[in-house]
PDB file of C-alpha atoms in Angstrom:
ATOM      1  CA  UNK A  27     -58.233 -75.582-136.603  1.00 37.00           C
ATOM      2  CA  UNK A  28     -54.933 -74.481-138.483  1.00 39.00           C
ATOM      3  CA  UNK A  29     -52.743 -72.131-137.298  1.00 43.00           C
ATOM      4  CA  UNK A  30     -53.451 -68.099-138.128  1.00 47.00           C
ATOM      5  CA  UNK A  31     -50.182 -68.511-140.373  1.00 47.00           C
ATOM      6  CA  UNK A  32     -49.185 -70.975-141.877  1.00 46.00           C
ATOM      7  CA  UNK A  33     -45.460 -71.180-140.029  1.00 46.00           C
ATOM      8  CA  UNK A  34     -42.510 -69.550-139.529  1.00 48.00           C
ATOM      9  CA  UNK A  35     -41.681 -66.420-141.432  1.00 58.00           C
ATOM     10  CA  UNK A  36     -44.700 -67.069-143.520  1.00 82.00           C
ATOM     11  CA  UNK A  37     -47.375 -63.838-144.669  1.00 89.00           C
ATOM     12  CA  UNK A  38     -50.608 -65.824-145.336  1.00 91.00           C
ATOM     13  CA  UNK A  39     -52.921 -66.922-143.208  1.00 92.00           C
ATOM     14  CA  UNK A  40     -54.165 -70.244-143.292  1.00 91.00           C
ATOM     15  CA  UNK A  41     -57.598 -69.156-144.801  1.00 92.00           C
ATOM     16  CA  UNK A  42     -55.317 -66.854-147.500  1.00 93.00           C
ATOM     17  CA  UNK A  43     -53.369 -69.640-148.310  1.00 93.00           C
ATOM     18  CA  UNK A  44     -56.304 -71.673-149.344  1.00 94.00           C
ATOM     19  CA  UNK A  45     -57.730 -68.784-151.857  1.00 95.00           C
ATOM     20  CA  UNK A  46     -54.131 -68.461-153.077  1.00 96.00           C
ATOM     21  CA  UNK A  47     -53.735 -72.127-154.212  1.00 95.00           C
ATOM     22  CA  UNK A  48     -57.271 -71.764-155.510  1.00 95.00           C
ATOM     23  CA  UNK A  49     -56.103 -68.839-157.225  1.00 96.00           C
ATOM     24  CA  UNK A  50     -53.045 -70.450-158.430  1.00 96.00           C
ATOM     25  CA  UNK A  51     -55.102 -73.330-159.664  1.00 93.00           C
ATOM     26  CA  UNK A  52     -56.436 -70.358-161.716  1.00 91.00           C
ATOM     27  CA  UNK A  53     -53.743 -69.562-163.543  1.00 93.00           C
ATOM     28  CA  UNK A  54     -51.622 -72.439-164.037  1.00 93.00           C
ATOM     29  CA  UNK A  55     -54.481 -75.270-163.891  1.00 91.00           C
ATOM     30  CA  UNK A  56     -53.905 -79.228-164.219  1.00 92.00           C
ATOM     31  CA  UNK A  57     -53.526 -80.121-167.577  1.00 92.00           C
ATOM     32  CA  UNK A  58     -52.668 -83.794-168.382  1.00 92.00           C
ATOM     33  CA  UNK A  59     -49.517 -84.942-166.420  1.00 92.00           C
ATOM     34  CA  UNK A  60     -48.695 -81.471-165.498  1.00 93.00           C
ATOM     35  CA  UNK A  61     -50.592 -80.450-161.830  1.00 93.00           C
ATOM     36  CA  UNK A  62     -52.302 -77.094-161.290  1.00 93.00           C
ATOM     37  CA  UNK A  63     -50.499 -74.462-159.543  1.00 94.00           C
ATOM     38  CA  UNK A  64     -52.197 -74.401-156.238  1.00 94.00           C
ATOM     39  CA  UNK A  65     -52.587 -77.938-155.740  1.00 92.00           C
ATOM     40  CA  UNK A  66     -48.653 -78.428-156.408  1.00 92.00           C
ATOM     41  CA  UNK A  67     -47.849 -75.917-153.337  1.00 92.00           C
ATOM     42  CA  UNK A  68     -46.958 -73.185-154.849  1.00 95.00           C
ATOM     43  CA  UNK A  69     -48.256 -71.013-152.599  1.00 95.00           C
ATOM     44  CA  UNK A  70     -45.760 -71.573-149.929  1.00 94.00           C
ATOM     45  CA  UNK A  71     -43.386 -70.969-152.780  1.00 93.00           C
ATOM     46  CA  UNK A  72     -45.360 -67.343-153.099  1.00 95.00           C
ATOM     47  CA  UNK A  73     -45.707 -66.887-149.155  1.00 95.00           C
ATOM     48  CA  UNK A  74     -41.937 -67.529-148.472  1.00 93.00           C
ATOM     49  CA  UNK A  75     -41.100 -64.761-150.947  1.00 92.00           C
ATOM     50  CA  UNK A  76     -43.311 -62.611-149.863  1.00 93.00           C
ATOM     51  CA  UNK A  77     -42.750 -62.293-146.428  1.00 92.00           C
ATOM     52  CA  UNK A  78     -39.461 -61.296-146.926  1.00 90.00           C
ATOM     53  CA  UNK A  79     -40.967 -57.831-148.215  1.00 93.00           C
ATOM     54  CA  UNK A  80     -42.766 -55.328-147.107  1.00 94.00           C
ATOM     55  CA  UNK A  81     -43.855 -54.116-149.992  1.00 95.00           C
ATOM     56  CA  UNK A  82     -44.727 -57.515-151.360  1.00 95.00           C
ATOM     57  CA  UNK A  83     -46.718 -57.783-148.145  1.00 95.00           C
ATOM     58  CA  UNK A  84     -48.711 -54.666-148.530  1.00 96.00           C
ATOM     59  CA  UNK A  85     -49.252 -55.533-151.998  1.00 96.00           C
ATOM     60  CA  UNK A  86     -50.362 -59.329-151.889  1.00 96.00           C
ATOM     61  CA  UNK A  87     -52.661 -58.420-148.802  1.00 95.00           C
ATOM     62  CA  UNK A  88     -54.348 -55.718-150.878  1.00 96.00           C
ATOM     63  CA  UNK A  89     -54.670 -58.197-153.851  1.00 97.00           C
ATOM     64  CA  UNK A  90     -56.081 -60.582-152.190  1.00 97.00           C
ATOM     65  CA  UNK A  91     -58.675 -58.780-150.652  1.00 96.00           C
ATOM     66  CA  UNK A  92     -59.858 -57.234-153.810  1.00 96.00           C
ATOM     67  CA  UNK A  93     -59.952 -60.811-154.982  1.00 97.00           C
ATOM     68  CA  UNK A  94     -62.763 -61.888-151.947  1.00 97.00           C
ATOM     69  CA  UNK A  95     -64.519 -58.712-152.418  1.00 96.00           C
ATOM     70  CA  UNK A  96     -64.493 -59.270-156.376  1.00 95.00           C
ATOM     71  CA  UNK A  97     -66.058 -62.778-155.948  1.00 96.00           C
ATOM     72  CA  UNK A  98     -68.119 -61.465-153.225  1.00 96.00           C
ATOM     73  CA  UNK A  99     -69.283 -58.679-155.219  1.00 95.00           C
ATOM     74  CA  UNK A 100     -69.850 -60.575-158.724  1.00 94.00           C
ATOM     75  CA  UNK A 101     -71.356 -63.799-157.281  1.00 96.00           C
ATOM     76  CA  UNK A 102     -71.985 -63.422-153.955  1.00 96.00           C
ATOM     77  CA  UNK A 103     -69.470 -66.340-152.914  1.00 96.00           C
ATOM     78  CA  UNK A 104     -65.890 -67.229-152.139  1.00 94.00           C
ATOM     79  CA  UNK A 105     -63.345 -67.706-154.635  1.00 95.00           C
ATOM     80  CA  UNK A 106     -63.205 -70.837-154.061  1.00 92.00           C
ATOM     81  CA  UNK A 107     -66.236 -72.216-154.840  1.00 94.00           C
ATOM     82  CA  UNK A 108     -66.491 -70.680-158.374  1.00 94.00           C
ATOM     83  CA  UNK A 109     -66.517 -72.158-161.347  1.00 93.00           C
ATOM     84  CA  UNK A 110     -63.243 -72.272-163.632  1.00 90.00           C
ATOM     85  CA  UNK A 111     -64.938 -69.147-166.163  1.00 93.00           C
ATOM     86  CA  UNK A 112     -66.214 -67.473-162.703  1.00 95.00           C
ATOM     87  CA  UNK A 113     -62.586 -66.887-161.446  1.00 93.00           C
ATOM     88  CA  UNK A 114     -61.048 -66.140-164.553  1.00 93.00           C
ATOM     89  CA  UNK A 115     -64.087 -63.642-164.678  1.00 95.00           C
ATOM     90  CA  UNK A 116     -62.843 -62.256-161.413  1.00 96.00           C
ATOM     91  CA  UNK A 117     -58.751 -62.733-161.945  1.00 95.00           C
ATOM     92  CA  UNK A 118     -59.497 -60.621-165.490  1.00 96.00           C
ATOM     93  CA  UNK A 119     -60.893 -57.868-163.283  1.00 95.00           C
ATOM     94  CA  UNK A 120     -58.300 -57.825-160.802  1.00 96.00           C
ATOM     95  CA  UNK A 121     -55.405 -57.628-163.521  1.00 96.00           C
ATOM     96  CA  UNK A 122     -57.089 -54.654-164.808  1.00 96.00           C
ATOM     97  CA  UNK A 123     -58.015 -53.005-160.863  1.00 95.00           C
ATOM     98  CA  UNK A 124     -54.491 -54.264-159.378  1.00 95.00           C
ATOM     99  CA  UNK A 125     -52.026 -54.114-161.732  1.00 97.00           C
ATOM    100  CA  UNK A 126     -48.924 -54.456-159.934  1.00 97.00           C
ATOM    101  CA  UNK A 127     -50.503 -56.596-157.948  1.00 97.00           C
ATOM    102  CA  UNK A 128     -51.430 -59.483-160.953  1.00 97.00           C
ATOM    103  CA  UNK A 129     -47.998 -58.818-162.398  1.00 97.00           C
ATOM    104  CA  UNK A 130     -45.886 -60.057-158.843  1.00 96.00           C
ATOM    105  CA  UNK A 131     -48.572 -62.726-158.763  1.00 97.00           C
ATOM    106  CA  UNK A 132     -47.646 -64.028-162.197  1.00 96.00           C
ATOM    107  CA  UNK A 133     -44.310 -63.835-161.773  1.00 96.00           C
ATOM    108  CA  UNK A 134     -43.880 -65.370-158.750  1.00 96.00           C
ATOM    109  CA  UNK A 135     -46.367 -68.149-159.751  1.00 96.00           C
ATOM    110  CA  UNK A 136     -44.811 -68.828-162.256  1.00 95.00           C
ATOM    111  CA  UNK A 137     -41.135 -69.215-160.538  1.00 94.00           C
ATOM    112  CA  UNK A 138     -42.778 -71.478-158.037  1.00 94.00           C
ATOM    113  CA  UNK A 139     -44.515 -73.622-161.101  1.00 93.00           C
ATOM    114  CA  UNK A 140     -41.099 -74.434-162.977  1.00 90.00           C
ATOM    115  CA  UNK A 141     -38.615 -74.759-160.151  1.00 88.00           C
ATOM    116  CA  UNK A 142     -40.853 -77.777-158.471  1.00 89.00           C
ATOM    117  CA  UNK A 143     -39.014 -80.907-158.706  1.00 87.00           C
ATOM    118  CA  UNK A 144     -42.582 -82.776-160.147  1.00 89.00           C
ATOM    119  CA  UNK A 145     -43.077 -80.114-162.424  1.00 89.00           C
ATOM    120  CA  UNK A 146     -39.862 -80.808-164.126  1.00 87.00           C
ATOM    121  CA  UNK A 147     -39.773 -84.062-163.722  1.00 86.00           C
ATOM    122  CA  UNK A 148     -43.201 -84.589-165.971  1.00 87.00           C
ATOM    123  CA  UNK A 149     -41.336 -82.153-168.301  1.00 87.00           C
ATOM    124  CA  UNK A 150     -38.775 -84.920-168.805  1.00 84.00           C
ATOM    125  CA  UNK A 151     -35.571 -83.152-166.991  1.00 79.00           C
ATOM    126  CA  UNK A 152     -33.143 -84.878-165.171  1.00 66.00           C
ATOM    127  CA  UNK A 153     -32.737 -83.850-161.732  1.00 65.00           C
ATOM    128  CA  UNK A 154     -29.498 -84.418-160.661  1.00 64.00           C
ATOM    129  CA  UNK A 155     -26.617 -82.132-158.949  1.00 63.00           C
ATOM    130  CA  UNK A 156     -24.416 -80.550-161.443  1.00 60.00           C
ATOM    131  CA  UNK A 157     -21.248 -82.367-159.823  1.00 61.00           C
ATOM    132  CA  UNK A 158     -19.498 -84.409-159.777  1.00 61.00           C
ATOM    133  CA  UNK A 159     -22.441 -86.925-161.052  1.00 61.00           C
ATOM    134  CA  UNK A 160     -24.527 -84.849-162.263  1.00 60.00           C
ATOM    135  CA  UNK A 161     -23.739 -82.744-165.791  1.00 61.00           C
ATOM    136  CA  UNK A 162     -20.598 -83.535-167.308  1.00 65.00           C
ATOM    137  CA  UNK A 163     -18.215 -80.622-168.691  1.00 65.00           C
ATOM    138  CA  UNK A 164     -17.011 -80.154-172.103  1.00 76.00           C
ATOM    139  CA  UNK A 165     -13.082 -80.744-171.810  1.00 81.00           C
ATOM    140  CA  UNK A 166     -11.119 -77.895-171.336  1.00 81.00           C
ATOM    141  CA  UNK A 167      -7.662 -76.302-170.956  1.00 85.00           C
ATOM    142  CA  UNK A 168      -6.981 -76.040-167.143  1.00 82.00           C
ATOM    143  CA  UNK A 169      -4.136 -74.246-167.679  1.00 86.00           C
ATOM    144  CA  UNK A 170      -7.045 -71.168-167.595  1.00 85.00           C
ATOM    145  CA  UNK A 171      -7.960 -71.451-164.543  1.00 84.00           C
ATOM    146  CA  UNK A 172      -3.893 -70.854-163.231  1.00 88.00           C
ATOM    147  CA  UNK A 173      -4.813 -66.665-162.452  1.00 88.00           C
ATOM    148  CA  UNK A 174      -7.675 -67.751-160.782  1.00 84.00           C
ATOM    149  CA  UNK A 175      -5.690 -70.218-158.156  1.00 84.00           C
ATOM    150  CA  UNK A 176      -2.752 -67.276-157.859  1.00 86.00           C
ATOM    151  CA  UNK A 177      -5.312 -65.374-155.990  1.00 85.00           C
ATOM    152  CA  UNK A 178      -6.006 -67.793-153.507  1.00 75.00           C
TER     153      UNK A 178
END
């Protein structure tokens, strides 16, 4: 069996981390090239961010139980194993029940989605560092930059 959480510093468990990604999967699901949410990891994306708050702990472990007992209480099974209208069923509740709740989730799903490398990637960016082979700079008068070097 997995660990209780998923590593160091991290909030969810190793069960929460699979409803998360399911959840995820949710919201942002695979369409075409692009990958769904939760299959893509973004739910260590989420759980890294989150355990570096206690409120965002408090809040996320809240939400996610009303998520289980929503699912529980609607169709008498996990997350999981609903179907794709069943969880958006349950997610629409939960947005209205835990408002605050849906909004950090969104947000931070969201972040996670189009920061990861593949995600960009299918969306046609280059990923390179910005220097010194990466983006090239306009030219410009380096003579501006003189009070900036006087300070040291």
């Amino acid at each position: 069996m997995g660990n209780e959480h998923g590593g160091s510093g991290s909030f969810l468990t190793d069960q929460q981390r699979g409803l998360m990604a399911a959840i995820l999967d949710g919201i942002i699901p695979r369409e075409g090239d692009f990958p769904g949410a939760g299959e893509l990891g973004v739910a260590d994306h989420i759980d890294e961010t989150v355990a570096g708050s206690k409120d965002l702990k408090r809040l996320f472990a809240e939400g996610l139980k009303s998520v289980v007992s929503m699912s529980h209480k609607e169709y008498g099974r996990d997350f999981g194993s609903l179907s794709a209208d069943e969880r958006v069923h349950v997610l629409e509740h939960i947005e209205s029940d835990q408002p605050a709740f849906f909004e950090e989730l969104i947000h931070h799903a969201y972040a996670g989605y189009y920061i990861n490398p593949e995600v960009l990637r299918v969306k046609g960016l280059q990923l390179s560092p910005p220097m010194p082979k990466g983006y090239a700079l306009e030219p410009f008068d380096l003579s501006l930059l003189e009070s900036v070097k006087k300070r040291g």
